[in-house]
PDB file of C-alpha atoms in Angstrom:
ATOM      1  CA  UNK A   1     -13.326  -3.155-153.455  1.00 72.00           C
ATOM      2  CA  UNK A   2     -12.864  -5.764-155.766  1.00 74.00           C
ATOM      3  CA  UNK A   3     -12.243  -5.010-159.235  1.00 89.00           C
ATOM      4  CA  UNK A   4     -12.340  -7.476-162.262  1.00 94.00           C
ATOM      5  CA  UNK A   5      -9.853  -6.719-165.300  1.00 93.00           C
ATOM      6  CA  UNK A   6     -11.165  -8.249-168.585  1.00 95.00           C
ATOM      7  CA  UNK A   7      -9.049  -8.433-171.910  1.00 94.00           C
ATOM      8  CA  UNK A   8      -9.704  -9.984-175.418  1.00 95.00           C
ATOM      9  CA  UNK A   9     -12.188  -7.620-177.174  1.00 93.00           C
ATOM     10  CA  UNK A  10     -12.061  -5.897-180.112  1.00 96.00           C
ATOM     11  CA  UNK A  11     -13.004  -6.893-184.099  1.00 97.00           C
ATOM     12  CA  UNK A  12     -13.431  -9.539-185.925  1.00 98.00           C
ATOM     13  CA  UNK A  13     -15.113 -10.942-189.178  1.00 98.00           C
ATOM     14  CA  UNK A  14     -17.728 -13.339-189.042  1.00 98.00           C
ATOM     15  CA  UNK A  15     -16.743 -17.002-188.784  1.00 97.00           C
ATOM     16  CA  UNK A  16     -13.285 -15.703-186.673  1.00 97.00           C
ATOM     17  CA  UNK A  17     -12.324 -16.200-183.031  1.00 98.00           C
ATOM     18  CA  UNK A  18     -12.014 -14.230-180.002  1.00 98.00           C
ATOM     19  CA  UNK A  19     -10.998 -15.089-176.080  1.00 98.00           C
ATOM     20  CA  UNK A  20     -12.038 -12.911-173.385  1.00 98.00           C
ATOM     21  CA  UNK A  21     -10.175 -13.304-169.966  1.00 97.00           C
ATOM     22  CA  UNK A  22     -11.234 -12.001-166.780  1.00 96.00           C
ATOM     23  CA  UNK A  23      -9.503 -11.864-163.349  1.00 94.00           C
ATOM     24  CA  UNK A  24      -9.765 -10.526-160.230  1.00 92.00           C
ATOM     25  CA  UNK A  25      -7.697  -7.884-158.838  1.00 90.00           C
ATOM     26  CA  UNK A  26      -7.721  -9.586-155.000  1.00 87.00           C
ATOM     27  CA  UNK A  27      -8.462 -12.913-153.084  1.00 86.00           C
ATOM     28  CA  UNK A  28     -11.660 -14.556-153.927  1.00 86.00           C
ATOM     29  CA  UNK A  29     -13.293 -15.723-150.913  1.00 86.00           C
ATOM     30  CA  UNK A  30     -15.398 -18.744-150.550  1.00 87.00           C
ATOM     31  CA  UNK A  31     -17.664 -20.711-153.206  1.00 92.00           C
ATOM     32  CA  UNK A  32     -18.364 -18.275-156.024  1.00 93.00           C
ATOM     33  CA  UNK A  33     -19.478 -18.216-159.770  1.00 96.00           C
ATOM     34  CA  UNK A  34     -17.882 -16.396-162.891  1.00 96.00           C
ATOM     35  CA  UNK A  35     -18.536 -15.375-166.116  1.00 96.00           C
ATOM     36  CA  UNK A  36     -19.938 -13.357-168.932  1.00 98.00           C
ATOM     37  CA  UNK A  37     -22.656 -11.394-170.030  1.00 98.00           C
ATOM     38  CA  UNK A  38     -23.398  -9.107-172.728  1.00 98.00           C
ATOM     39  CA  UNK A  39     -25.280  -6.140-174.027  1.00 97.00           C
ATOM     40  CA  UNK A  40     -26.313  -5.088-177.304  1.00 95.00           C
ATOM     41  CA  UNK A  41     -28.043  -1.487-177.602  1.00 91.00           C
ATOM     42  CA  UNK A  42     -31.265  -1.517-176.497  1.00 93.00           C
ATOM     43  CA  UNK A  43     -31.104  -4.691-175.228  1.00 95.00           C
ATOM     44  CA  UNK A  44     -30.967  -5.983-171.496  1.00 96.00           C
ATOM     45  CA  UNK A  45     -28.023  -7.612-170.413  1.00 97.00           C
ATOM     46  CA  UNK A  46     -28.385 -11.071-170.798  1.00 97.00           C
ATOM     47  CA  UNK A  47     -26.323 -14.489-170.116  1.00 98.00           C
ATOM     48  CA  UNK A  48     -23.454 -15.631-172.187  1.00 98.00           C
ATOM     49  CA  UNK A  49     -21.497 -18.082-170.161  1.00 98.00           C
ATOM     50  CA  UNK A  50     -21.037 -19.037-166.568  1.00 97.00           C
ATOM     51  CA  UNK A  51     -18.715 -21.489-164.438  1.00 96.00           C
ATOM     52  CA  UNK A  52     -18.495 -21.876-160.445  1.00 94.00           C
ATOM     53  CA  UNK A  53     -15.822 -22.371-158.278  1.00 91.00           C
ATOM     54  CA  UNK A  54     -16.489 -26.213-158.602  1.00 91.00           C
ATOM     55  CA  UNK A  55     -16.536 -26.043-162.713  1.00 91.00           C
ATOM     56  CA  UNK A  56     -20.285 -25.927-162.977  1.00 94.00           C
ATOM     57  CA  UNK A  57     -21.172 -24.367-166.441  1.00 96.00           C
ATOM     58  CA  UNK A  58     -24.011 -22.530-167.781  1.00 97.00           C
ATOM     59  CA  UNK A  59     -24.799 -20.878-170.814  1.00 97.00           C
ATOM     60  CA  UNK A  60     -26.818 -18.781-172.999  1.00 96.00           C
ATOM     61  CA  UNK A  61     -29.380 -20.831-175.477  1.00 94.00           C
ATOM     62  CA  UNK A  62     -27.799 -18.662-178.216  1.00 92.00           C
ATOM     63  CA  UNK A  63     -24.324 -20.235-178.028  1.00 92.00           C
ATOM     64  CA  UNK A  64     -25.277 -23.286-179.070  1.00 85.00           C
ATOM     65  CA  UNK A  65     -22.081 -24.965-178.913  1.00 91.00           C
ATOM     66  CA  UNK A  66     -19.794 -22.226-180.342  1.00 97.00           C
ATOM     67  CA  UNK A  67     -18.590 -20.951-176.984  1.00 98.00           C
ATOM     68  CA  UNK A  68     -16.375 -22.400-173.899  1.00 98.00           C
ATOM     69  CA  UNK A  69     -16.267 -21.207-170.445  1.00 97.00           C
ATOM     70  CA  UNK A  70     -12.917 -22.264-168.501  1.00 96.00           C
ATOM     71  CA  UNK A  71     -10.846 -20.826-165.408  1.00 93.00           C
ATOM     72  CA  UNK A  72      -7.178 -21.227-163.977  1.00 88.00           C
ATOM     73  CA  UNK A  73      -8.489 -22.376-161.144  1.00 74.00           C
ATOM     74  CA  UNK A  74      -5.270 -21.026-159.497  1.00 76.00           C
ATOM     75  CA  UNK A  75      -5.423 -17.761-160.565  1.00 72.00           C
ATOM     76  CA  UNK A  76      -9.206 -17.425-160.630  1.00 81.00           C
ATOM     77  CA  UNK A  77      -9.322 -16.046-163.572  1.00 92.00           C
ATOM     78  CA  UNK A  78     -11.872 -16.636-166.185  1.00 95.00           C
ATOM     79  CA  UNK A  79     -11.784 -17.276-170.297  1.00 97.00           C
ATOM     80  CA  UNK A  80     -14.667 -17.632-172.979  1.00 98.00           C
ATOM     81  CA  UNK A  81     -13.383 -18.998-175.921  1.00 98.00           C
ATOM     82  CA  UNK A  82     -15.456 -17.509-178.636  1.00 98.00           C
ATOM     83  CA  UNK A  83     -15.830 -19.552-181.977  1.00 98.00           C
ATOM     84  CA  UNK A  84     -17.862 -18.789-185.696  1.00 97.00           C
ATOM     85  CA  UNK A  85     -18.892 -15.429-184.032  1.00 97.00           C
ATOM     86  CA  UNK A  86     -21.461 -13.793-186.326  1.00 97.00           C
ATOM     87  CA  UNK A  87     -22.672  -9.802-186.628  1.00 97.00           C
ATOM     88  CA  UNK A  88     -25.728 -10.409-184.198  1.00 96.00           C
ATOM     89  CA  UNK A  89     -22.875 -11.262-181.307  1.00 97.00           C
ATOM     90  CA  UNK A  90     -21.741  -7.872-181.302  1.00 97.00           C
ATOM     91  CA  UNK A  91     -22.272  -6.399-178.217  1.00 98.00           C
ATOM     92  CA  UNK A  92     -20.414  -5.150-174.749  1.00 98.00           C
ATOM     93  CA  UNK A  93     -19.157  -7.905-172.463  1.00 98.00           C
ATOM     94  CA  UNK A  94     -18.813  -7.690-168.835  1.00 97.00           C
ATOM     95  CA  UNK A  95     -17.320  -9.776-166.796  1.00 97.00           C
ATOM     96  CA  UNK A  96     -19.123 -11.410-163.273  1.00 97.00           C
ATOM     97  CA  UNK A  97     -18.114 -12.512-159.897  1.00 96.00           C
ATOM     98  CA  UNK A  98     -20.691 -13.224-157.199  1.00 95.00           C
ATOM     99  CA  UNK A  99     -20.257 -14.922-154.178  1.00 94.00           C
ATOM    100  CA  UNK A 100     -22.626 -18.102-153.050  1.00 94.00           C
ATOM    101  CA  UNK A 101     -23.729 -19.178-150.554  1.00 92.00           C
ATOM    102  CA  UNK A 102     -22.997 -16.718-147.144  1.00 92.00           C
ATOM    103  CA  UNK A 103     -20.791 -15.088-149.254  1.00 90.00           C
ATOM    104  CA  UNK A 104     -22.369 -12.031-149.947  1.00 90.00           C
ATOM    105  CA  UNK A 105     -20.362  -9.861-152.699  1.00 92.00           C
ATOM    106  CA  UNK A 106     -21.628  -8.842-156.547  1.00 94.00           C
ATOM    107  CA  UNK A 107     -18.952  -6.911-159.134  1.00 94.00           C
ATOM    108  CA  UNK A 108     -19.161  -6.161-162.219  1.00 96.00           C
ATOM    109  CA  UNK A 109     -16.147  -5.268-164.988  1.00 95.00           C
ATOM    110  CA  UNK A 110     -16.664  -2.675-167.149  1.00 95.00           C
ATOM    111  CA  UNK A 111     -17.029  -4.311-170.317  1.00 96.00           C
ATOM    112  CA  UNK A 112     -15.116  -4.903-173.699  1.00 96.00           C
ATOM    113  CA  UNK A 113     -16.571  -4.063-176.659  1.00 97.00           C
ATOM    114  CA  UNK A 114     -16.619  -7.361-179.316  1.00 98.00           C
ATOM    115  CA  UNK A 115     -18.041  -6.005-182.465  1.00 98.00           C
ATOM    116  CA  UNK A 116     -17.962  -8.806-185.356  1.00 98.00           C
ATOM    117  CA  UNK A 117     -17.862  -7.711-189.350  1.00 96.00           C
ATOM    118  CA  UNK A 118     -17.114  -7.503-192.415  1.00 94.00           C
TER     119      UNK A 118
END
């Protein structure tokens, strides 16, 4: 069983910084895409960022440029840079890993709380 091990949470005032990382505890196998989602209560989860094994990026519409997805391709292990974070991104991110393709796997971390204030 796979497990993903995510780091970089925790507080900080509105306008600061924050990097998440997330790797993999085994081999990745095959094409695959990575990234971040979050929670806030009472919320569904929704997209943050995203990047594939090829360096395909996606991301949420409420980034809007102050977020970057980026991987050591190497180690396969994932960061979102997180820039002039503001109250309303508060929330629980978990980390992603699904395989594409005939590669048939779907894990889920188990989240870092990122709670930005004053």
């Amino acid at each position: 069983q796979e497990r993903l091990v995510e780091s970089g949470g925790g507080v900080v005032q509105p306008g600061g910084s924050l990097r998440l990382s997330c790797a993999p505890s085994g081999y990745v196998f095959g094409p695959y895409v990575m990234g971040w989602y979050r929670q806030q209560p009472g919320n569904e989860r929704e997209l943050v960022a995203t990047i594939t094994s090829v360096g395909g990026t996606n991301y949420g519409e409420f980034v809007k440029g102050r977020f970057t997805i980026s991987r050591d391709s190497a180690e396969k292990t994932v960061y979102l840079q997180m820039n002039s974070l503001r109250p309303e991104d508060t929330a629980v991110y978990y980390c992603h890993l699904k395989g594409l393709g005939s590669f048939n796997y779907d894990y889920w971390g188990q989240g870092t709380q990122v709670t930005v204030s004053s």
